[in-house]
PDB file of C-alpha atoms in Angstrom:
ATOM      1  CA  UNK A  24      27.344  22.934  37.094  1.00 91.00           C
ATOM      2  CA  UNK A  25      28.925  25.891  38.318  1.00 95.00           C
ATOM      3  CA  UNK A  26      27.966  29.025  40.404  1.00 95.00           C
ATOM      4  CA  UNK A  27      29.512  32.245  41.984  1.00 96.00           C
ATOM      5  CA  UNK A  28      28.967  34.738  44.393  1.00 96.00           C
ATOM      6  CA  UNK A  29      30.202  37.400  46.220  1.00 95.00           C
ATOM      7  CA  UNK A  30      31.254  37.006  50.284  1.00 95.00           C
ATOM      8  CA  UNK A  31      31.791  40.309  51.724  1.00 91.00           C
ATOM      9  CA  UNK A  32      34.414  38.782  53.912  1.00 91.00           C
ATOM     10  CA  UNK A  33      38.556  38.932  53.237  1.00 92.00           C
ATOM     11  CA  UNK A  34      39.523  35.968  50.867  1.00 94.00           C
ATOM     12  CA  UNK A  35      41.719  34.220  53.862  1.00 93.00           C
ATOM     13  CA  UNK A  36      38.516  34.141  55.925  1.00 91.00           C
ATOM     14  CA  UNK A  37      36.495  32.716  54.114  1.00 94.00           C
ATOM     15  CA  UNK A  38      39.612  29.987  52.827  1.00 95.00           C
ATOM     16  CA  UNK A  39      39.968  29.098  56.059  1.00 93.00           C
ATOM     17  CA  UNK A  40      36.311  28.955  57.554  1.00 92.00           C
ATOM     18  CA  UNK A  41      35.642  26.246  54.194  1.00 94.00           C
ATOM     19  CA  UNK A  42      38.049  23.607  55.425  1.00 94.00           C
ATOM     20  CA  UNK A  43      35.664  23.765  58.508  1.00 91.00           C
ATOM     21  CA  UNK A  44      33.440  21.174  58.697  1.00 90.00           C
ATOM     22  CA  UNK A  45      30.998  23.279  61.137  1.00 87.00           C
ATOM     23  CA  UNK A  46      30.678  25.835  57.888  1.00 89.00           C
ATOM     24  CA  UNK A  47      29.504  23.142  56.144  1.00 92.00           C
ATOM     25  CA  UNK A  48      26.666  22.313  58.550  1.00 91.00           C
ATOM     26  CA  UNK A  49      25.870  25.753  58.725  1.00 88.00           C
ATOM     27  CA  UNK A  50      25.094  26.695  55.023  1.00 93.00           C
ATOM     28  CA  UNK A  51      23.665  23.338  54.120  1.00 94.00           C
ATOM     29  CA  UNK A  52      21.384  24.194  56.804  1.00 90.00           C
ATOM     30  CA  UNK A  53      18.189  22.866  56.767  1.00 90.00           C
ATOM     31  CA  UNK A  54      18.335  21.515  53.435  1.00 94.00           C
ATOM     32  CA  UNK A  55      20.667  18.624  53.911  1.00 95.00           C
ATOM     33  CA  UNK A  56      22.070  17.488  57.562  1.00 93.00           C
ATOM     34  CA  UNK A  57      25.117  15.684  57.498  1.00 94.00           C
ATOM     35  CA  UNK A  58      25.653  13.412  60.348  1.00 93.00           C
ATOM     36  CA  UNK A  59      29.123  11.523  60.766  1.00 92.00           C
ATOM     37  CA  UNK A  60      29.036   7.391  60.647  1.00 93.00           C
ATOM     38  CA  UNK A  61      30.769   5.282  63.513  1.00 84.00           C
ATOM     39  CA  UNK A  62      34.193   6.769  64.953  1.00 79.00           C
ATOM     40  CA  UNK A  63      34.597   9.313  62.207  1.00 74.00           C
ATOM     41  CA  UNK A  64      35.346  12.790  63.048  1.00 78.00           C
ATOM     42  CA  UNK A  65      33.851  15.419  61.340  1.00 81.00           C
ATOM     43  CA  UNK A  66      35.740  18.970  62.507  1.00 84.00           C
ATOM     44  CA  UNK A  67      37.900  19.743  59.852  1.00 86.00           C
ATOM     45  CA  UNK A  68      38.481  18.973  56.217  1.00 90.00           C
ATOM     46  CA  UNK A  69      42.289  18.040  55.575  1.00 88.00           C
ATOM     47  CA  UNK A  70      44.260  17.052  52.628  1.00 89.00           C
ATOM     48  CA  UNK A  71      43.854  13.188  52.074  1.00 90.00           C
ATOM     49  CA  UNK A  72      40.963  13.564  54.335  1.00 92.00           C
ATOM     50  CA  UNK A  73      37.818  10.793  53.782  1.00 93.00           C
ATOM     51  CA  UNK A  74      34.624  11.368  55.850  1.00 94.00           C
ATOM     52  CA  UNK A  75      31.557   8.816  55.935  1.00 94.00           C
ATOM     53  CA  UNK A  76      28.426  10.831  56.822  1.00 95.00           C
ATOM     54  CA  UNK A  77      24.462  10.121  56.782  1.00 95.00           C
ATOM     55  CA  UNK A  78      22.539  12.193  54.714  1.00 95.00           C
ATOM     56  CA  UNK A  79      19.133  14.321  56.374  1.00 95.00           C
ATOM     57  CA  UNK A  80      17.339  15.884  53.950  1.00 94.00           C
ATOM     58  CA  UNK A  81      15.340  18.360  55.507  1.00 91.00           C
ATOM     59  CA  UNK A  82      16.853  17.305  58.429  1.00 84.00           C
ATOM     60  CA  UNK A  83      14.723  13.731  59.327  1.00 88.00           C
ATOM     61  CA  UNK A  84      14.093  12.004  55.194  1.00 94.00           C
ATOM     62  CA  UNK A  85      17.414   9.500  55.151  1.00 93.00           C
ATOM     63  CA  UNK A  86      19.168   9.946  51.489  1.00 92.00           C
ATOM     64  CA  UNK A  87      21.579   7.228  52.141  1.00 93.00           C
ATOM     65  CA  UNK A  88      25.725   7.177  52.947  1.00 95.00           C
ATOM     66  CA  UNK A  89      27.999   9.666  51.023  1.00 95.00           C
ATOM     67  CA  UNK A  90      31.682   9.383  51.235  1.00 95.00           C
ATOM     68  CA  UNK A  91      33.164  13.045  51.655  1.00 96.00           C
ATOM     69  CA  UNK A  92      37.178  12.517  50.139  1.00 96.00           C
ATOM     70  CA  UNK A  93      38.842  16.210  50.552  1.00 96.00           C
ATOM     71  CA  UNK A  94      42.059  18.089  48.911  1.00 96.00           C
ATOM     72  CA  UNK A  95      43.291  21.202  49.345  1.00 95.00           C
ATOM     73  CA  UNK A  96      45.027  22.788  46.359  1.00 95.00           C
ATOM     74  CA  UNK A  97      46.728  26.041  46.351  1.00 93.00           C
ATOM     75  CA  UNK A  98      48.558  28.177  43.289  1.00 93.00           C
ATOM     76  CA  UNK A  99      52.101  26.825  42.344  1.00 88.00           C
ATOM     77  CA  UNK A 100      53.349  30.475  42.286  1.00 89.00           C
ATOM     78  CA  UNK A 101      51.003  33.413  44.766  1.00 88.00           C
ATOM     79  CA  UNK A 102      49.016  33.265  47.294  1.00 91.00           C
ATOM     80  CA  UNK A 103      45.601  32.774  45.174  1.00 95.00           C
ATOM     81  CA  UNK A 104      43.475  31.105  44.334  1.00 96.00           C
ATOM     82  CA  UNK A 105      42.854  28.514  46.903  1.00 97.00           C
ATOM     83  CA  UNK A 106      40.605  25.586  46.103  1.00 97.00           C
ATOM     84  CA  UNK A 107      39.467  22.713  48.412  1.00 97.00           C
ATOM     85  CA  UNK A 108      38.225  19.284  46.049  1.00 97.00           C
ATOM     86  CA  UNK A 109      35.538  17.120  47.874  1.00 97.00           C
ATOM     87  CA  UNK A 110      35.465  14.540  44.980  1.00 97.00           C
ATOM     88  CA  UNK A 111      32.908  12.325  46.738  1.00 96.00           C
ATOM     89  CA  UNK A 112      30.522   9.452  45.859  1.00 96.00           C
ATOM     90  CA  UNK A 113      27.530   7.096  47.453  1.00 95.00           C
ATOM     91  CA  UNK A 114      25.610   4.150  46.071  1.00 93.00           C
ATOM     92  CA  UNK A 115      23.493   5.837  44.635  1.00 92.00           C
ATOM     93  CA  UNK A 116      25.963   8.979  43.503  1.00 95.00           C
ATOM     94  CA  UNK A 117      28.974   7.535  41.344  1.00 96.00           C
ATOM     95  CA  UNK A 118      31.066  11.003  41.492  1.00 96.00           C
ATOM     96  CA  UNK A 119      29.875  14.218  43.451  1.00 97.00           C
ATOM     97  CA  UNK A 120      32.957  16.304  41.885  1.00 97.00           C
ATOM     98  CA  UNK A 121      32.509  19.306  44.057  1.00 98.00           C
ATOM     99  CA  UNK A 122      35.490  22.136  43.469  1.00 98.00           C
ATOM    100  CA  UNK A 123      35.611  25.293  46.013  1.00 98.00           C
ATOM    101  CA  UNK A 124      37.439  28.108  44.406  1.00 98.00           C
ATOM    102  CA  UNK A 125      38.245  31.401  47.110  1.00 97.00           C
ATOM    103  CA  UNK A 126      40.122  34.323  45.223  1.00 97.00           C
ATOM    104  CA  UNK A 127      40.011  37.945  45.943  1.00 96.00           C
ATOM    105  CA  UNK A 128      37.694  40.493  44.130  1.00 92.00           C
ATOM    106  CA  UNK A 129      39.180  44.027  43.147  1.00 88.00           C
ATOM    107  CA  UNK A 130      37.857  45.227  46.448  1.00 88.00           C
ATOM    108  CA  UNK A 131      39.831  43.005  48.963  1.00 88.00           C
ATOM    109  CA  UNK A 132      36.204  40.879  49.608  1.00 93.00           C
ATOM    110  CA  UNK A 133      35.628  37.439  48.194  1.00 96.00           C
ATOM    111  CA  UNK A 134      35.055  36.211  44.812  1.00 97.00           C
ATOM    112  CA  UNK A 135      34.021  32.405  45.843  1.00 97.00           C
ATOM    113  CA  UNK A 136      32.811  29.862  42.935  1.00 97.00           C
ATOM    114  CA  UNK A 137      30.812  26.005  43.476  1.00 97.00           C
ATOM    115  CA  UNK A 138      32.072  23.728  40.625  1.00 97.00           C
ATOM    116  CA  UNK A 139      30.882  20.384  40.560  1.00 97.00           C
ATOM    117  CA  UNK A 140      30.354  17.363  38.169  1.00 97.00           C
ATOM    118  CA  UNK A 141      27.841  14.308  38.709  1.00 97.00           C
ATOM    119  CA  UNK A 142      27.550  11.293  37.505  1.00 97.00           C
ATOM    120  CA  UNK A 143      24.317   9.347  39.018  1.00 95.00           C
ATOM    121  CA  UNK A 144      23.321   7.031  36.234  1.00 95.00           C
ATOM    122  CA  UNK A 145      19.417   6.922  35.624  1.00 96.00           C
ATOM    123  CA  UNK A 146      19.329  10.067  38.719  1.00 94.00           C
ATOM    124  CA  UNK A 147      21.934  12.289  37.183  1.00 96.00           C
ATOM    125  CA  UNK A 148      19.402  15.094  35.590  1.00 95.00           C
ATOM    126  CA  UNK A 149      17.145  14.655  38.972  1.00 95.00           C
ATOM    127  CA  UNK A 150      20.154  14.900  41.010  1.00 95.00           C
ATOM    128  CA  UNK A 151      21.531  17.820  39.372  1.00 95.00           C
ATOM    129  CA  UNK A 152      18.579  19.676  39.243  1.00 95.00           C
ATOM    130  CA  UNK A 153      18.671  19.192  43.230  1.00 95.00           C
ATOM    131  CA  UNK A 154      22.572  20.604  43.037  1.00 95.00           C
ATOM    132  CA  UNK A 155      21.159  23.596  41.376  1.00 95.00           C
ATOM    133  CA  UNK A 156      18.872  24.334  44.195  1.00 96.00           C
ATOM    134  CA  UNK A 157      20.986  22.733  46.878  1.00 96.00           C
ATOM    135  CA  UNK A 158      24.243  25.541  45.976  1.00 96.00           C
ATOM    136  CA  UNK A 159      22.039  28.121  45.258  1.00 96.00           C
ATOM    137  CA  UNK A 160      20.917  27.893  48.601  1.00 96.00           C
ATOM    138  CA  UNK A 161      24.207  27.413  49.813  1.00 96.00           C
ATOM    139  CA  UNK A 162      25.496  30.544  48.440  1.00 96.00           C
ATOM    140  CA  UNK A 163      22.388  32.277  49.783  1.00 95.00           C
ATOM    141  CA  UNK A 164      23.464  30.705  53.328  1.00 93.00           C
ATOM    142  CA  UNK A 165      26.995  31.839  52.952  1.00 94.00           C
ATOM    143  CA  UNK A 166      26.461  35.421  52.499  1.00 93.00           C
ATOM    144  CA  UNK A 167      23.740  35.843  55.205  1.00 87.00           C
ATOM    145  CA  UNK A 168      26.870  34.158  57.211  1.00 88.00           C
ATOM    146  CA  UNK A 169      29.335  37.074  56.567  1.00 88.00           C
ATOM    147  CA  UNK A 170      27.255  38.962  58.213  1.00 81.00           C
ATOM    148  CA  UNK A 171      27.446  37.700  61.317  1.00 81.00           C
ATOM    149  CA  UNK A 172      30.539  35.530  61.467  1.00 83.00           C
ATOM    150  CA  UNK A 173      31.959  37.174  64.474  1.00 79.00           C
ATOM    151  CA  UNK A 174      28.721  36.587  66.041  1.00 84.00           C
ATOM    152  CA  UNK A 175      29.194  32.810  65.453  1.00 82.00           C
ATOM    153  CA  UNK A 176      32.536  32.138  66.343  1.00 82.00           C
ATOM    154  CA  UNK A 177      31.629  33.636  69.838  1.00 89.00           C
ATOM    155  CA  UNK A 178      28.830  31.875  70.114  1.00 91.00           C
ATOM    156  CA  UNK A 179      30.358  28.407  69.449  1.00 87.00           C
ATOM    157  CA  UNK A 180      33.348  28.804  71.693  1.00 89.00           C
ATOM    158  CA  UNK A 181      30.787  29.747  74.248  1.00 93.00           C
ATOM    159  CA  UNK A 182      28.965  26.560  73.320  1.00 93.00           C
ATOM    160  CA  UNK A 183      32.188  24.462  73.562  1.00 92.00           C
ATOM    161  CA  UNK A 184      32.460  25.501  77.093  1.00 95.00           C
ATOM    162  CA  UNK A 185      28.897  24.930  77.526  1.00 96.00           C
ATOM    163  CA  UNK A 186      29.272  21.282  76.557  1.00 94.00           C
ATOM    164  CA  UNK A 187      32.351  20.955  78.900  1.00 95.00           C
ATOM    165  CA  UNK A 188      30.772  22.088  81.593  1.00 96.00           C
ATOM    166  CA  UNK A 189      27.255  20.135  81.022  1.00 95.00           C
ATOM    167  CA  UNK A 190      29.841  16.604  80.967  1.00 95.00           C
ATOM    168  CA  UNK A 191      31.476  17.529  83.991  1.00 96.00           C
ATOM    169  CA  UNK A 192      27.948  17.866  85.720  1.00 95.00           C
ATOM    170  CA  UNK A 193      28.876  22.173  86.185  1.00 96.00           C
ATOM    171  CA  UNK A 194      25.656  23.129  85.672  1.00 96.00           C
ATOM    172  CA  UNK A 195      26.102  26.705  86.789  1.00 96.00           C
ATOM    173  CA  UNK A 196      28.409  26.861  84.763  1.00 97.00           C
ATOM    174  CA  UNK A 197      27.041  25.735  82.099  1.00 97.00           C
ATOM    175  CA  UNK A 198      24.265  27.797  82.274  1.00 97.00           C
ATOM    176  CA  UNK A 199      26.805  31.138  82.109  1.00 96.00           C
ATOM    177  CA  UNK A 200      28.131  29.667  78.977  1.00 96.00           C
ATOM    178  CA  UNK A 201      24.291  29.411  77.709  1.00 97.00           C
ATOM    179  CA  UNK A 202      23.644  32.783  79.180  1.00 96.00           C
ATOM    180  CA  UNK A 203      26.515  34.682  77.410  1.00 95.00           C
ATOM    181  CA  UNK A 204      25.812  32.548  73.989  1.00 95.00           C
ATOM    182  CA  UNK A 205      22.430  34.286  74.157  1.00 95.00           C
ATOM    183  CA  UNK A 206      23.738  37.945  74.978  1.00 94.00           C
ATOM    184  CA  UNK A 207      25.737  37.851  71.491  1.00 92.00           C
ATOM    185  CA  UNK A 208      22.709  36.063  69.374  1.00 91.00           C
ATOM    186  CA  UNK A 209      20.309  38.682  70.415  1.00 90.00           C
ATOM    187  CA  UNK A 210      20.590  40.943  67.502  1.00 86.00           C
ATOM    188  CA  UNK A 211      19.840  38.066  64.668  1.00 85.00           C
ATOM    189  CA  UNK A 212      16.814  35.789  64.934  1.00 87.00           C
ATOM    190  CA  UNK A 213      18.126  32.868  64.042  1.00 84.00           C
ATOM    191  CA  UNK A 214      20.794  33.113  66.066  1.00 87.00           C
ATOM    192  CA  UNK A 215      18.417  34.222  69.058  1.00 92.00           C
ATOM    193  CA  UNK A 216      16.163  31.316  68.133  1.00 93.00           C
ATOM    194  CA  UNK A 217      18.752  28.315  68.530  1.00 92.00           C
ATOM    195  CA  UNK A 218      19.764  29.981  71.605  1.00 94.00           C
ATOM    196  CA  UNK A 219      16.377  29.324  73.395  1.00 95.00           C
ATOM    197  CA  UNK A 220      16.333  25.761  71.733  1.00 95.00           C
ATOM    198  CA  UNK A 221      19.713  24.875  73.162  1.00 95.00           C
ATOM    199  CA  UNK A 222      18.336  26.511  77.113  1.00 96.00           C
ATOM    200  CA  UNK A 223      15.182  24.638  76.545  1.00 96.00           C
ATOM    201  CA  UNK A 224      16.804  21.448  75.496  1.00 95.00           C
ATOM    202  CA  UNK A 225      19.263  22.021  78.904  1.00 96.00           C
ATOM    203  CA  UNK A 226      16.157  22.376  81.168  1.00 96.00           C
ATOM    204  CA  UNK A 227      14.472  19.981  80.056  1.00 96.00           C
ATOM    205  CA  UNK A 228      17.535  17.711  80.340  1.00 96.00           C
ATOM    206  CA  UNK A 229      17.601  19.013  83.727  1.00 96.00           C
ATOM    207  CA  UNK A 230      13.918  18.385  84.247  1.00 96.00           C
ATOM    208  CA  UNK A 231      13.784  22.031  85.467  1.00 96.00           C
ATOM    209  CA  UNK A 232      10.041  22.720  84.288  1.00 96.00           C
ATOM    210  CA  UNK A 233      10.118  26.113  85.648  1.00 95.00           C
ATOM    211  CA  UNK A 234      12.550  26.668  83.379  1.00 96.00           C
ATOM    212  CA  UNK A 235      10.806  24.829  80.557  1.00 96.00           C
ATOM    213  CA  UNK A 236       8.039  27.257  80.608  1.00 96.00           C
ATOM    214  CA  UNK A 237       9.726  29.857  80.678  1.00 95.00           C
ATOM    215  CA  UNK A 238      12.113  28.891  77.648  1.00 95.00           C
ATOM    216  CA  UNK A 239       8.712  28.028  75.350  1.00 96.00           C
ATOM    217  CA  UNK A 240       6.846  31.651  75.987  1.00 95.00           C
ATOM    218  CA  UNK A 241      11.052  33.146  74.841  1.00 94.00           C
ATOM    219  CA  UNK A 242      10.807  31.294  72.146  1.00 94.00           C
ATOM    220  CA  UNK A 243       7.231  32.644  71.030  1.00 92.00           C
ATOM    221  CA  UNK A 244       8.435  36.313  71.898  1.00 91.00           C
ATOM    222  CA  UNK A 245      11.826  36.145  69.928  1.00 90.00           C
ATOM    223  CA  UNK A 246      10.185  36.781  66.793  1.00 90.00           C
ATOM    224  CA  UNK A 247       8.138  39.352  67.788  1.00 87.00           C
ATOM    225  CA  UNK A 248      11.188  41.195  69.377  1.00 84.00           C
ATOM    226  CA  UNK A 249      12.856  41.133  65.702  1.00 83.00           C
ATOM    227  CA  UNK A 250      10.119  42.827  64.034  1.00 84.00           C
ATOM    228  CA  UNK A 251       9.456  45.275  66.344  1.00 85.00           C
ATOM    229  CA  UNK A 252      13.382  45.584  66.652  1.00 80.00           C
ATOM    230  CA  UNK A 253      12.705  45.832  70.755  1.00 83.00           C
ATOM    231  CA  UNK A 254      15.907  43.504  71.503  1.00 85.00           C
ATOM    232  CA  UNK A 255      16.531  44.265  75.336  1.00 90.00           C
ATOM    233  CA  UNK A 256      20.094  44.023  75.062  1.00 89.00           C
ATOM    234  CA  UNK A 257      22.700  42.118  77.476  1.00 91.00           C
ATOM    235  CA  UNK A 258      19.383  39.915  78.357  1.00 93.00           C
ATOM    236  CA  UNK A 259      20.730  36.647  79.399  1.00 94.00           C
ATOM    237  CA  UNK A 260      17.905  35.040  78.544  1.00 94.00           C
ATOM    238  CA  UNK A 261      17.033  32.995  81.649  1.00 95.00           C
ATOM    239  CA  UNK A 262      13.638  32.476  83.471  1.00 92.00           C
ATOM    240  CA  UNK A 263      14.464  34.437  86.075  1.00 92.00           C
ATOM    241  CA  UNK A 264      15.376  37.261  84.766  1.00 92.00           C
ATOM    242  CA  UNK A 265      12.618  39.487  82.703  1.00 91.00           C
ATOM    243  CA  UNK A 266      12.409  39.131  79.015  1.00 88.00           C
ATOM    244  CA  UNK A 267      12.153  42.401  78.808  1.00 90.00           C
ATOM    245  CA  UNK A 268      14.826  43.997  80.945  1.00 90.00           C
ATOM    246  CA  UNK A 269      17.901  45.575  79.246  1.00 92.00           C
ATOM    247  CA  UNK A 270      21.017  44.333  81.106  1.00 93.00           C
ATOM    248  CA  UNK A 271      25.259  45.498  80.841  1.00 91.00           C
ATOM    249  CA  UNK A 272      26.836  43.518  78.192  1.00 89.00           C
ATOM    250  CA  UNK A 273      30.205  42.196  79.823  1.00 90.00           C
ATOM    251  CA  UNK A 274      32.944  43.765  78.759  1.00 88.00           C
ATOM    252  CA  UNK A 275      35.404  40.726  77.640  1.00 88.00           C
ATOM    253  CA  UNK A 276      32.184  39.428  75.236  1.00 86.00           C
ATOM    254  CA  UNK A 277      32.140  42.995  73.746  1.00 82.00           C
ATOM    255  CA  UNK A 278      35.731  42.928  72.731  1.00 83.00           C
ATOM    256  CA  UNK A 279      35.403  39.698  71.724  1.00 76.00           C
ATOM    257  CA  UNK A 280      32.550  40.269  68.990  1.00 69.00           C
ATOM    258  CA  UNK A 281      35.284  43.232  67.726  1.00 70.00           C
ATOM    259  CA  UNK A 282      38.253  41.881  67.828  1.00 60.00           C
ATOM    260  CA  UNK A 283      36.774  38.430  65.402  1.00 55.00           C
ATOM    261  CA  UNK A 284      35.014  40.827  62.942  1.00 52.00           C
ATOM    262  CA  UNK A 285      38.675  41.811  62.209  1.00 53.00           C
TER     263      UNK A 285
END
């Protein structure tokens, strides 16, 4: 099976966002979750590299244990192409021969290409009938993404911090980090959307209720801000503040937004 599309991002972008295990969430998103087994750390695919992960499809129906076994090859002589080799397997999945080709189209963008082979005995036309769907989507996911890649990387150092300061017990802190998260998601629904999941998810941790509340009826409004394109911007988000009140964007998240779509 192969398929190809074009990313409307420079070639070394996207190269270096696939080796990224957190891309690979993102565009296999919500079709199939992949959830690490035991110690193994899932952040980054490296040469040599052999990853044990769960399989969600949908997110919550188990499709059994797939062994993700990464290379990265790149071009004897020039800089292109680049291609990263997941040549995985399961019990049920003899060889999931996946090959990730990046090169550059005539326009400096992205010509990027899905190449795989699989052997599943008995499964193999059922299971490549799901690859067909399963990269399509992919692909789909992947340009949708290059449109708001600087967007994300904000958002998930702001996360990181988040997390940091939720284990060291900083909750005003970690709040900020939710609040500024939100600030930069406002202008894409899902984006927005996750944002209130992750405040809910905190107040409810939190067992602020006020908050709660207040995080459900955001939630139900989101949408209805993205249609109407009525996005109060620099909103942080929060209960206490109005939903609909326009608020300054600060300045370092601004420059920050510009300086990654670079």
């Amino acid at each position: 099976m192969s398929r190809s599309t074009r990313i409307d991002l420079p070639p070394a972008t996207v190269w270096a966002e696939v080796q990224t295990a957190p891309l690979l969430q993102h565009i296999a998103w919500p079709m199939v979750r992949f959830i690490p087994v035991g110690e193994t750390s899932l952040d980054a695919f490296r040469p040599g590299g052999r990853y044990q992960v769960k399989l969600r499809l949908w997110g919550f129906i188990p499709f059994g244990t797939q062994w993700i076994v990464t290379s990265l090859h790149e071009p004897e002589t020039g800089d292109w192409p680049k291609r990263l080799r997941d040549n995985g397997y399961s019990a049920l999945i003899a060889k999931w021969d996946h090959w990730i080709t990046v090169t550059p189209d005539a326009n400096g963008r992205t010509h990027y290409s899905d190449d795989v082979e699989i052997s599943a005995g008995i499964m193999t036309p059922f299971i490549w009938a799901f690859a067909q769907i399963f990269y399509r989507h992919r692909q789909r996911r992947w340009r949708g993404l290059a449109r708001t890649l600087s967007m994300h990387r904000v958002i998930a150092d702001e996360m990181t911090l988040f997390r940091a300061a939720r284990a060291s017990g900083e909750q005003a802190a970690a709040w900020r980090h939710l609040e500024r998260a939100h600030i930069v998601s406002q202008p894409h629904l899902g984006l927005h959307l996750a944002s209130h999941w992750s405040m809910l998810g905190f107040a409810v941790e939190l067992r602020d209720w006020r908050e709660t509340a207040g995080q459900v009826v955001r939630l139900a409004l989101a949408p209805l801000g993205a249609l109407t394109g009525r996005i109060p911007v620099g909103n942080t988000g929060r209960s206490n503040v109005s939903a609909f009140q326009p608020m300054p964007v600060p300045q370092d998240l601004a420059a920050k937004i510009e300086a990654r779509s670079k």
